[in-house]
Tab-separated table of C-alpha atoms in Angstrom:
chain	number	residue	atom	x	y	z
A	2	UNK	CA	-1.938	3.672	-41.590
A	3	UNK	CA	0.375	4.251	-38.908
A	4	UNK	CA	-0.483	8.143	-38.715
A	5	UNK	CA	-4.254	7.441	-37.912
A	6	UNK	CA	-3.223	4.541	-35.718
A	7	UNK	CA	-1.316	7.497	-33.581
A	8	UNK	CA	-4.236	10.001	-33.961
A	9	UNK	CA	-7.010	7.053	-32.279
A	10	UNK	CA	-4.137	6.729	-29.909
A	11	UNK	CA	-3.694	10.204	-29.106
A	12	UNK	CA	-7.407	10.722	-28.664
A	13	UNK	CA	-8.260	7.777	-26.672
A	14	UNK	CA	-5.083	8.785	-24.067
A	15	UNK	CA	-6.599	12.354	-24.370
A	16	UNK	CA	-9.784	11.036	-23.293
A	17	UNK	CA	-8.295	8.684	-20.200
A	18	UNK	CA	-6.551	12.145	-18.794
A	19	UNK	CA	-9.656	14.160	-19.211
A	20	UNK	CA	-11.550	10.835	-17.214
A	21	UNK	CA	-8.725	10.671	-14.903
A	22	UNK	CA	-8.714	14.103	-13.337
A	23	UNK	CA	-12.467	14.387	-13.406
A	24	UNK	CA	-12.320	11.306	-11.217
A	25	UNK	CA	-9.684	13.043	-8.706
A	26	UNK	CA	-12.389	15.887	-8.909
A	27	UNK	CA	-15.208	14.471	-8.019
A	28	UNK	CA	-13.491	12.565	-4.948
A	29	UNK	CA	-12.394	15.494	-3.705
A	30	UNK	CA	-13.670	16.508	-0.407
A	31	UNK	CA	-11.917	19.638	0.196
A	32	UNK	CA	-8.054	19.072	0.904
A	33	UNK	CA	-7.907	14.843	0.830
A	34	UNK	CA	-9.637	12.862	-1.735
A	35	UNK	CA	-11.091	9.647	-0.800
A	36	UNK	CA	-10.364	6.497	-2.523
A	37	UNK	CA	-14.336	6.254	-3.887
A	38	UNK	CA	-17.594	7.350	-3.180
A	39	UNK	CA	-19.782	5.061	-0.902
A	40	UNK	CA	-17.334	2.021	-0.481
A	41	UNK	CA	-14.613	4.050	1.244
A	42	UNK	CA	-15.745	7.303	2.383
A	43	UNK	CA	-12.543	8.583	4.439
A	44	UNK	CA	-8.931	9.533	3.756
A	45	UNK	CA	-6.672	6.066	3.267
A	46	UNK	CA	-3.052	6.299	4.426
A	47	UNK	CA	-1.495	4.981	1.018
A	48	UNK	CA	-4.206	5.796	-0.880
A	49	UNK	CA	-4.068	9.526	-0.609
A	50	UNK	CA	-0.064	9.255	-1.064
A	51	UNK	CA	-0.525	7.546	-4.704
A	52	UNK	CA	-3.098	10.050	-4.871
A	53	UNK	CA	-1.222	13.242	-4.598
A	54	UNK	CA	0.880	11.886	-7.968
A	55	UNK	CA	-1.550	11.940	-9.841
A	56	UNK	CA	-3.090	15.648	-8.277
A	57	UNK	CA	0.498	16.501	-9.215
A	58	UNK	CA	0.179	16.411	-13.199
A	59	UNK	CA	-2.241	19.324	-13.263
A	60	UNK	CA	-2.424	20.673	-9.768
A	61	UNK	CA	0.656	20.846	-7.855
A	62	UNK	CA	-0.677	22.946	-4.803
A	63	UNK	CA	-3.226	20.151	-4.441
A	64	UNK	CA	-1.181	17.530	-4.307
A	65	UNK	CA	1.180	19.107	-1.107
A	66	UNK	CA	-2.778	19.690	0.054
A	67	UNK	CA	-3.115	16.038	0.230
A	68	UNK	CA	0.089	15.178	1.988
A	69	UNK	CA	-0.733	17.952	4.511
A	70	UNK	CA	-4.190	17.167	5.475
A	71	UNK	CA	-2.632	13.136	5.911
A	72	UNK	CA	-0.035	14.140	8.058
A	73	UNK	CA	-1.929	16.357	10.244
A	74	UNK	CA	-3.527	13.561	11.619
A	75	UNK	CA	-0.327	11.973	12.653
A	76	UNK	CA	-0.248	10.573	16.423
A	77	UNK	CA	1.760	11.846	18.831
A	78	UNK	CA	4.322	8.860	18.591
A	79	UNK	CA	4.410	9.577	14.647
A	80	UNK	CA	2.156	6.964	13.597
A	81	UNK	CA	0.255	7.940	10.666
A	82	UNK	CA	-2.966	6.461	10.615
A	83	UNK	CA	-4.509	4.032	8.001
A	84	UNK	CA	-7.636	5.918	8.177
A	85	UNK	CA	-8.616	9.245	9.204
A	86	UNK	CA	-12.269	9.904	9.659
A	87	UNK	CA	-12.561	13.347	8.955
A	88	UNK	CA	-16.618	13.503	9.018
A	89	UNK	CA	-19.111	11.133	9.571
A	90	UNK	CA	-19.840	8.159	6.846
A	91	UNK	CA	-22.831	5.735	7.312
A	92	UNK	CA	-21.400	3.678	4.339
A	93	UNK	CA	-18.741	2.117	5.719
A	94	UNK	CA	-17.905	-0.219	8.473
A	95	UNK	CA	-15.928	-0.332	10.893
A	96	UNK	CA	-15.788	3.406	11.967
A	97	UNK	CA	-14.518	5.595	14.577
A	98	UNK	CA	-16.375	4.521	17.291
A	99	UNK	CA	-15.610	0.616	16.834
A	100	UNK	CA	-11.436	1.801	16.666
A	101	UNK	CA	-12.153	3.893	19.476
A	102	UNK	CA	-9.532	6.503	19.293
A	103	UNK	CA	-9.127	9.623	21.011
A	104	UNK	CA	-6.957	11.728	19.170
A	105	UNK	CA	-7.501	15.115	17.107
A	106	UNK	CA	-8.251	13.838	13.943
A	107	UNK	CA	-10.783	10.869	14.336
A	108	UNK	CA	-8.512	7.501	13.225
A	109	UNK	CA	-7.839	4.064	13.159
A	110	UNK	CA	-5.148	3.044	15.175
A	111	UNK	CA	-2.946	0.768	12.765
A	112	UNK	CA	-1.086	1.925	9.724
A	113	UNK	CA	-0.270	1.475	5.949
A	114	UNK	CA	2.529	0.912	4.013
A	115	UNK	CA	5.027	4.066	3.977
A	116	UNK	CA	4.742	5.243	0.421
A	117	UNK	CA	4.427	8.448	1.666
A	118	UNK	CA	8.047	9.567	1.315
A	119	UNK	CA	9.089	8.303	-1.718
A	120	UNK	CA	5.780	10.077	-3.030
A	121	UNK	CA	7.111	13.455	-1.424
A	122	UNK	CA	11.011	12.684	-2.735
A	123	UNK	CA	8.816	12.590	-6.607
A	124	UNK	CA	6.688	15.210	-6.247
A	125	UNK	CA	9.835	17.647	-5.297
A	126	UNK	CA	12.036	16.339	-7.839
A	127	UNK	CA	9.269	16.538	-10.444
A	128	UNK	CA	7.935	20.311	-9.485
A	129	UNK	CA	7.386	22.512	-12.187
A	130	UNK	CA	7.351	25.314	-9.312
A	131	UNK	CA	10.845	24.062	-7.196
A	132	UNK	CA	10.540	26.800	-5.056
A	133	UNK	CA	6.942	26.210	-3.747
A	134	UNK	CA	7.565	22.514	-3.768
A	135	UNK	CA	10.859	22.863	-2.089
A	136	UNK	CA	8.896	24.956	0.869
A	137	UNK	CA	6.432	22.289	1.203
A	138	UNK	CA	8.735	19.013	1.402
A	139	UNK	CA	10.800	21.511	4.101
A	140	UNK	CA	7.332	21.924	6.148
A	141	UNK	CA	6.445	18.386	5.558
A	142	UNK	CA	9.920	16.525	6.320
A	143	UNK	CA	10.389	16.339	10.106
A	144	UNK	CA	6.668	14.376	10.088
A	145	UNK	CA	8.281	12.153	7.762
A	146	UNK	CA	11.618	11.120	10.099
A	147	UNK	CA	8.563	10.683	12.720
A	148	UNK	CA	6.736	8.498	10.663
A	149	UNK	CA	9.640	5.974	10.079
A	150	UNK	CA	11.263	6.162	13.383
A	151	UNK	CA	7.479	5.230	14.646
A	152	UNK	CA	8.042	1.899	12.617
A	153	UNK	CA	11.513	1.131	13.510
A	154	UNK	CA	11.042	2.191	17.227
A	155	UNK	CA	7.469	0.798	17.584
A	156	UNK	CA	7.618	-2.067	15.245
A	157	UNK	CA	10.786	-3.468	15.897
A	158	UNK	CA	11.721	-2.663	19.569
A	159	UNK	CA	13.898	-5.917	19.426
A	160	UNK	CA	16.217	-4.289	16.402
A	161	UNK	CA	15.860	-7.436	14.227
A	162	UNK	CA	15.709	-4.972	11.023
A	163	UNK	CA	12.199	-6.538	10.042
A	164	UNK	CA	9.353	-4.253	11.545
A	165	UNK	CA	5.849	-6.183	12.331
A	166	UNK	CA	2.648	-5.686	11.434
A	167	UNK	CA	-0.242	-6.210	13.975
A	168	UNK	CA	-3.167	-6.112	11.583
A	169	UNK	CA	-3.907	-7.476	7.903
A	170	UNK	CA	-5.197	-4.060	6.537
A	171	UNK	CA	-2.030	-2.696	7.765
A	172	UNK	CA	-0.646	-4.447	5.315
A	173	UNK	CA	-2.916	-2.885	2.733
A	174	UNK	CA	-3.276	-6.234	1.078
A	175	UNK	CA	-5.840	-7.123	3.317
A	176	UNK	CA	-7.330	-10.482	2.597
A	177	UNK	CA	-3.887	-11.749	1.131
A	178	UNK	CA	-3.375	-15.823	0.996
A	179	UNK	CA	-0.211	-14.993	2.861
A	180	UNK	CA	-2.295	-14.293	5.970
A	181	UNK	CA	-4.179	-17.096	5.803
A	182	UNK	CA	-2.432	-19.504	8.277
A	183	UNK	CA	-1.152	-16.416	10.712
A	184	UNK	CA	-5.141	-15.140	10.971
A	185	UNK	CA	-6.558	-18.526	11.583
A	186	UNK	CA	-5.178	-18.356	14.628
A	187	UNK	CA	-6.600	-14.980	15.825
A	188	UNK	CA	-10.043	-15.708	17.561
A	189	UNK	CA	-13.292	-14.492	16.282
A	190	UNK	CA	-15.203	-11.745	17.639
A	191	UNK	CA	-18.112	-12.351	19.701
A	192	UNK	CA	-20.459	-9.501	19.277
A	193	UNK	CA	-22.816	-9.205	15.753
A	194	UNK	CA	-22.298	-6.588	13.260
A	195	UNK	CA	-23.585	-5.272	9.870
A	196	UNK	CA	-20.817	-5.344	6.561
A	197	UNK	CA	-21.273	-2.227	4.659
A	198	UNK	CA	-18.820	-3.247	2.030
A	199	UNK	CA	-21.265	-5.722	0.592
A	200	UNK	CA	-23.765	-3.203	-0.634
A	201	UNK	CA	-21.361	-1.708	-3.123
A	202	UNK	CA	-19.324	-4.515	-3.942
A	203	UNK	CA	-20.285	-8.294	-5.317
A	204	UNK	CA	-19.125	-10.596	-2.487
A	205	UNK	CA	-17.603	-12.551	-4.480
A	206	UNK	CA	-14.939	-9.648	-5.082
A	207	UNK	CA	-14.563	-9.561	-1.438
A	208	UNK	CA	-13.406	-10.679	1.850
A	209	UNK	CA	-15.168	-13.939	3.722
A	210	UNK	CA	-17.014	-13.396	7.281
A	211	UNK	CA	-14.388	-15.586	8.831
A	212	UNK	CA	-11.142	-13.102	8.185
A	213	UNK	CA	-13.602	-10.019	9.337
A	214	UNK	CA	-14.813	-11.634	12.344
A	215	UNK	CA	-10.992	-11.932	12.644
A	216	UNK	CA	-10.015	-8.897	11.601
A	217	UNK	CA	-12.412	-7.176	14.056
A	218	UNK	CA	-11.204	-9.138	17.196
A	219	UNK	CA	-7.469	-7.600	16.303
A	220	UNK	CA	-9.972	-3.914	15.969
A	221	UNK	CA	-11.252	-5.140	19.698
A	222	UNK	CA	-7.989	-6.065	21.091
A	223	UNK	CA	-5.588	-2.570	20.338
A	224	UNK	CA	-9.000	-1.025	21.854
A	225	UNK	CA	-9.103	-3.073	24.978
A	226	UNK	CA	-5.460	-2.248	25.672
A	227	UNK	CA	-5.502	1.467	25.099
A	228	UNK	CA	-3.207	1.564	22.076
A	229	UNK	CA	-0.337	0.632	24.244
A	230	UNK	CA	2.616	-0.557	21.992
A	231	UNK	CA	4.353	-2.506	24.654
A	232	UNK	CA	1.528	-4.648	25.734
A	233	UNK	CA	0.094	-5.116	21.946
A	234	UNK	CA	4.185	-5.723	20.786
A	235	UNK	CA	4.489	-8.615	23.767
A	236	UNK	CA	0.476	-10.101	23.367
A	237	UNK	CA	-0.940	-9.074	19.826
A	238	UNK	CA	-2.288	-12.725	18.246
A	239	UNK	CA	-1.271	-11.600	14.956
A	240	UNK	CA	2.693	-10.770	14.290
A	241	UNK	CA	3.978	-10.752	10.928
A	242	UNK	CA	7.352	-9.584	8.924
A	243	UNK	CA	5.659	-8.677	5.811
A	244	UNK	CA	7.686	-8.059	2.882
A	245	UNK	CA	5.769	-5.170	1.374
A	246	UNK	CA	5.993	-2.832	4.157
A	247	UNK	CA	9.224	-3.821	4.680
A	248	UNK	CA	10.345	-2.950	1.327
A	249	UNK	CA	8.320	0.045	0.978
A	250	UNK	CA	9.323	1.671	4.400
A	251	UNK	CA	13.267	0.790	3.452
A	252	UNK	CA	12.749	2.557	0.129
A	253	UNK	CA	10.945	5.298	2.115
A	254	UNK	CA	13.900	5.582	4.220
A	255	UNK	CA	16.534	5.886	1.713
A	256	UNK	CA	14.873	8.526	0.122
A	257	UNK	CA	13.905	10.446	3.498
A	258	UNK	CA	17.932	10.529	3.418
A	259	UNK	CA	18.355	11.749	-0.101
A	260	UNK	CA	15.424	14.324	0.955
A	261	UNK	CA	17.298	15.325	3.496
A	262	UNK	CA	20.546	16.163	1.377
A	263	UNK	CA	18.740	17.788	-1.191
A	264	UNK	CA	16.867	20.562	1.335
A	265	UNK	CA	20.163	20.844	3.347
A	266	UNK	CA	18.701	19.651	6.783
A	267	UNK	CA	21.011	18.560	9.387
A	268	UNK	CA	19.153	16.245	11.726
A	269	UNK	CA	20.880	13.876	14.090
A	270	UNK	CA	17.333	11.633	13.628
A	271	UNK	CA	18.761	10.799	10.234
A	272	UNK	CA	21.965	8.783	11.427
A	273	UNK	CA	19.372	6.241	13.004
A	274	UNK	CA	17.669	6.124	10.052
A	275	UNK	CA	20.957	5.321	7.790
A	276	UNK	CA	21.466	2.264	10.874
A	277	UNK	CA	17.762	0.658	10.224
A	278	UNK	CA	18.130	0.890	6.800
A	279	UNK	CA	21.990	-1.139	7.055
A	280	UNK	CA	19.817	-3.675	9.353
A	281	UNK	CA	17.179	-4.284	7.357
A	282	UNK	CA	19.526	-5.015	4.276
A	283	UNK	CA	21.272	-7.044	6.394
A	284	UNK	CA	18.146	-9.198	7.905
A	285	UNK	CA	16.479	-9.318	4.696
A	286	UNK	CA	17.899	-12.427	3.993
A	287	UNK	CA	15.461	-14.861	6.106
A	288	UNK	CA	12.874	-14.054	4.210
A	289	UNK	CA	14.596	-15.368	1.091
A	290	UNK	CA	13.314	-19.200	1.016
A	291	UNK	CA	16.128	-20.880	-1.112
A	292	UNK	CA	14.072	-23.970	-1.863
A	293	UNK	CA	11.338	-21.271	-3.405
A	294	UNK	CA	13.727	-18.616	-4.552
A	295	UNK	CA	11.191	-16.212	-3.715
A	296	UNK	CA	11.153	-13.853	-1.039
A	297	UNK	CA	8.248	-14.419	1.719
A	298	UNK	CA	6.384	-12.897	4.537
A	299	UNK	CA	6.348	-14.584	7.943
A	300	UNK	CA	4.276	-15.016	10.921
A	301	UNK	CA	6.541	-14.158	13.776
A	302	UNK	CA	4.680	-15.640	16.608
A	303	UNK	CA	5.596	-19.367	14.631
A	304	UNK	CA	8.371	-18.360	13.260
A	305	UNK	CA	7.609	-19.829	9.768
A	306	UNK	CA	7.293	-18.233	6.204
A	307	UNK	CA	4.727	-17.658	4.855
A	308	UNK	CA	4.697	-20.010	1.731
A	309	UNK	CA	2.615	-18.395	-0.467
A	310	UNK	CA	3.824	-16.514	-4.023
A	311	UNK	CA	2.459	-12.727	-3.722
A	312	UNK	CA	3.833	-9.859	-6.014
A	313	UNK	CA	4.727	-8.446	-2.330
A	314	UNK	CA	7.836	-10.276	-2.851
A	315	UNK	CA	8.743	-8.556	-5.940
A	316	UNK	CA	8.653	-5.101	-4.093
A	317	UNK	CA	12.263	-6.192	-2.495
A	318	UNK	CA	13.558	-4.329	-6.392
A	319	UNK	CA	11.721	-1.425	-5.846
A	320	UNK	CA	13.313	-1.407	-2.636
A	321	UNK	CA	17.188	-2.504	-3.995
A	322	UNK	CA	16.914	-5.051	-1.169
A	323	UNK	CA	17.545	-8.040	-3.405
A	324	UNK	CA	21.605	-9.223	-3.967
A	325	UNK	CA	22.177	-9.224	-7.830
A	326	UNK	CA	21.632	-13.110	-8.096
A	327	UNK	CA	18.065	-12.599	-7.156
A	328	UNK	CA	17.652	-9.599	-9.057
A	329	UNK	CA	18.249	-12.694	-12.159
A	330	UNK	CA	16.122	-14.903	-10.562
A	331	UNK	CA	13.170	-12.557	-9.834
A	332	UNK	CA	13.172	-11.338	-13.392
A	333	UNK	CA	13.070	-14.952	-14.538
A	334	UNK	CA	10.203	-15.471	-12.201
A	335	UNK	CA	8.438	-12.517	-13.390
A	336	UNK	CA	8.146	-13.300	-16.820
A	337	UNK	CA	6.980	-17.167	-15.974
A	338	UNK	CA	4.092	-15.131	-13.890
A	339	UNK	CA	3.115	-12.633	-16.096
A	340	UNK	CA	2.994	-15.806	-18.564
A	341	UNK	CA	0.615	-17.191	-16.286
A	342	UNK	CA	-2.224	-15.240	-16.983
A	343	UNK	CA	-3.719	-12.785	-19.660
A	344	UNK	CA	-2.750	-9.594	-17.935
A	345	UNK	CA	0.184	-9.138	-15.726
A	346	UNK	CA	1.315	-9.025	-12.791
A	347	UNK	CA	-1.303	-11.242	-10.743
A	348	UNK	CA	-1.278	-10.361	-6.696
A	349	UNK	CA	-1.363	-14.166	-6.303
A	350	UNK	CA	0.753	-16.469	-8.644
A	351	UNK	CA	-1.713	-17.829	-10.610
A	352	UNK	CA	0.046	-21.467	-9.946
A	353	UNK	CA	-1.478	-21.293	-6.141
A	354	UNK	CA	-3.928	-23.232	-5.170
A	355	UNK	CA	-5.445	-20.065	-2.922
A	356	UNK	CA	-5.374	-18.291	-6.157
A	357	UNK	CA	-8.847	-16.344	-6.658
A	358	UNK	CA	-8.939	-13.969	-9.867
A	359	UNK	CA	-11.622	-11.862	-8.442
A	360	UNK	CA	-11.640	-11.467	-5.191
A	361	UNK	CA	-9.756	-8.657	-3.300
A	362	UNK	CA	-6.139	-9.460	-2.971
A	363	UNK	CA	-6.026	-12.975	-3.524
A	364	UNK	CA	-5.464	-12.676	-7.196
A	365	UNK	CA	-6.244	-9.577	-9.068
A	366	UNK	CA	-3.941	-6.993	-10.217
A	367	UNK	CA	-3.875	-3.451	-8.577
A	368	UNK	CA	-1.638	-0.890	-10.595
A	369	UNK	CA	-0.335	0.812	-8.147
A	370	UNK	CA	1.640	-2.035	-6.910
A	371	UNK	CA	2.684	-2.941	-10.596
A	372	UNK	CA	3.620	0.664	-10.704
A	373	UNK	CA	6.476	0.107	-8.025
A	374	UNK	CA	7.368	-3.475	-9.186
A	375	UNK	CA	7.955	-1.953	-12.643
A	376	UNK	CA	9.853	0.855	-10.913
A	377	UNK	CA	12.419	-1.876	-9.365
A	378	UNK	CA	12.625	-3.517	-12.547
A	379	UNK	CA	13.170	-0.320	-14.390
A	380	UNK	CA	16.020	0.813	-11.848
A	381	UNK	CA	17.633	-2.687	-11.966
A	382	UNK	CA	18.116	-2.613	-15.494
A	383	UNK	CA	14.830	-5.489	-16.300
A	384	UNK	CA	13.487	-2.960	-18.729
A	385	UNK	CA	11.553	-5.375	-20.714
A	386	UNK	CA	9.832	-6.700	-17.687
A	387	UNK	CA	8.960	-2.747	-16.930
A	388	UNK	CA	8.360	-2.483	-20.636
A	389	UNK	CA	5.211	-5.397	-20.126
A	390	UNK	CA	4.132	-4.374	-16.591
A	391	UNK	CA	3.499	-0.624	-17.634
A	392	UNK	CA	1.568	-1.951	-21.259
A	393	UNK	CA	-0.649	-4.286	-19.554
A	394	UNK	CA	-2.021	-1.684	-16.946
A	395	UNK	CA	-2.568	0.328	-20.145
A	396	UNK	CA	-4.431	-2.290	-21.930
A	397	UNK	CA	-6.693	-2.775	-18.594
A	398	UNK	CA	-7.252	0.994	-18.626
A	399	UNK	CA	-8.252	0.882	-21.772
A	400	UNK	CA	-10.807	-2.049	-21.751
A	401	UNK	CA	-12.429	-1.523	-18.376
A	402	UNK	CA	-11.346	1.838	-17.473
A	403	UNK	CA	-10.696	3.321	-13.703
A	404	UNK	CA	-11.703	0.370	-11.062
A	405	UNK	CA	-10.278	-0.510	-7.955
A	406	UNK	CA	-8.667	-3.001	-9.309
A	407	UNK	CA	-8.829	-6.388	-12.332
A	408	UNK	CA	-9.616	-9.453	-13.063
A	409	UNK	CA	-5.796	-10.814	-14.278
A	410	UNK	CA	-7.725	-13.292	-17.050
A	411	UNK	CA	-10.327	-11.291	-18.606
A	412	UNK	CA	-9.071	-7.639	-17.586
A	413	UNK	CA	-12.148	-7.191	-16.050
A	414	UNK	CA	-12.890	-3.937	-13.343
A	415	UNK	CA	-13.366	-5.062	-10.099
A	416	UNK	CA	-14.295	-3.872	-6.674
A	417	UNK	CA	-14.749	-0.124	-6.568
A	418	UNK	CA	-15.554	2.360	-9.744
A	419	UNK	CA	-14.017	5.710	-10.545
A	420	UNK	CA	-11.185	4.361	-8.232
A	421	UNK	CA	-8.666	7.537	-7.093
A	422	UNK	CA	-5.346	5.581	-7.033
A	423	UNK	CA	-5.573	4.250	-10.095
A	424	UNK	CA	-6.678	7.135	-11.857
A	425	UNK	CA	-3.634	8.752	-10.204
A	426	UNK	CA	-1.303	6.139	-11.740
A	427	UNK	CA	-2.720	6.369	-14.959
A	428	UNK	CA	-2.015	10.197	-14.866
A	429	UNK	CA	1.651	9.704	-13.384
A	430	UNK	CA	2.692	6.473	-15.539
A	431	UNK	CA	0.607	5.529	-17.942
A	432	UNK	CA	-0.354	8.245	-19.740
């Protein structure tokens, strides 16, 4: 019994790698691989850095491909873009002429999460060919140290050890509850303008008119004042600490450090680096809210938290930013949440009233981040919580396959099919 119950196992994970490169494959445009067909027809910041893990399992000059072709459409300052718009797309709005952008590579002119070093730090340490891989992550490194020092220098010119972000899809959780109040008070734009998002996805999967017309005027605004960090830093409507770029940037940092030991560089840039990361663990605290015991984003132009139960907050383990008390208490937490709904871990507590099952990031689960909450878990010693992250984005993968992301209740796919990033995390942890 137990023999053939391995053998339908072993075929049916056999089958999910065979689906899961082909999907890498067929969203490859020649050097960067774009999140899917139609929906999103460009090269995503984070996207293509979860995306290079999974190239990485049967292509390892591939994957360096991808960080490459992301990198070399850094700005001048370091920023990497959230977008680069390496040939024309009539599927997808808002595109380079709406950012407006001047530079090289066609971009937007916001970023993503950092993942992007942590994926490199993996992909080195992980190399069945150390010597090529060792070349690369030399090659690739400096652009790294630019990247953060963009976000600490850019993002947090005041040295409060919490960078900002100007822009919801910056957040890459971009229709999140926890923006709700902060983008309400962002005006809408004034000018009409044709969704393309809507003829590939159900809108009910997707985000309302009111956050794009909201989202556009922020679009509208870094456009109107040239890109100029100073003047967007001291006027931008929308300002907020949030907690998942903050904890994936500080984990980005610590391992641009260990990177840096490992290939033997000495660079003076890396001292700075060491002091951000000592402020940020030091400033981390205020997000903490102790009548929640959960850690929050906050809108910095109010100065309030915002009071709404992501699994953003859980990325403060994969970052070691929590103090060993709320290590306990975010394990506790955990397992109430993933309690809370057939498959775990919901983007939204399913306990909140703004909880929506289906639609974008106000409720379903997206396996990339469960990949890095089980990660923190895993390297606090929660295994058991890691144990039921990493089974339930099997189970998903098995009943619905390789979508965008799910529906936490049913397990249903939602948003876009024959989704890159998850097919990448399927190849790098699940399978």
């Amino acid at each position: 019994m137990t023999t053939n119950v391995n053998k339908v196992n072993s075929s049916e994970t056999a089958a999910l790698i065979k689906k899961a490169k082909e999907t890498l494959v067929a969203n490859d445009l020649g050097g960067y691989t774009v999140p899917t067909h139609g929906l999103y027809p460009f090269q995503w910041n984070w996207d293509s850095a979860i995306t290079a893990l999974g190239w990485k399992h049967f292509n390892e000059p591939r994957a360096w491909q991808e960080i490459e072709v992301l990198l070399d459409g850094q700005w001048d300052n370091g920023m990497v873009p959230h977008i680069l718009f390496h040939q024309d797309s009539t599927t997808y709005f808002p595109g380079p002429d709406v950012w407006g952008s001047d530079k090289r590579v066609k971009s937007t002119s916001i970023s993503q999460p950092p993942v992007v070093a942590s994926v490199v730090k993996d992909m080195l340490e992980t190399a069945d060919d150390k010597t090529f891989a060792r070349g690369k992550a030399e090659s690739l490194f400096s652009s790294l140290v630019d990247y953060h020092l963009w976000w600490y220098k850019e993002r947090d010119p005041l040295n409060t050890g919490l960078v900002v972000s100007y822009h919801p899809w910056e957040s890459g959780m971009d229709n999140s509850p926890a923006w709700d109040e902060a983008l309400a008070a962002v005006p809408c734009v004034d000018w009409e303008y044709e969704r393309r998002d809507l003829g590939h996805v159900d809108s009910s999967q997707r985000p309302h008119k009111s956050e794009y017309d909201r989202f556009l005027f922020l679009v509208d605004f870094f456009k109107k004042h040239k890109f100029d960090s100073e003047v967007i830093f001291n006027e931008c409507p929308y300002k907020v600490n949030d907690i998942g770029i903050i904890a994936i940037l500080h984990k980005g940092s610590k391992d641009i450090l260990a990177l840096g030991e490992t290939l033997g560089i000495q660079d003076e840039r890396l001292d700075y680096i060491a002091e951000r990361i000592a402020l940020t663990q030091s400033a981390i605290s205020t997000l903490w809210c102790p009548e929640a015991q959960y850690f929050y984003c906050r809108n910095v132009l109010t100065d309030t938290l915002c009071k709404v139960r992501t699994s953003a907050g859980m990325l403060t383990l994969f970052a070691g930013l929590a103090n060993t008390e709320q290590k306990e208490i975010l394990n506790t937490k955990a397992q109430q949440w993933n309690a809370a709904s057939q498959y775990c871990i919901a983007s939204t507590h399913p306990e909140e009233s703004r909880y929506e099952p289906q639609r974008y990031w106000r409720g379903p689960i997206w396996l990339h981040i469960n990949w890095m909450i089980a990660l923190g878990f895993e390297n606090e010693g929660f295994q058991q919580t890691a144990d039921k992250l990493q089974s339930d984005c099997r189970a998903l993968v098995d009943l619905s396959g390789y979508y965008e992301y799910f529906n936490p209740e049913t397990g249903a796919g939602c948003g876009g099919k024959d989704f890159s990033w998850t097919a990448a995390i399927a190849l790098h942890w699940l399978l």
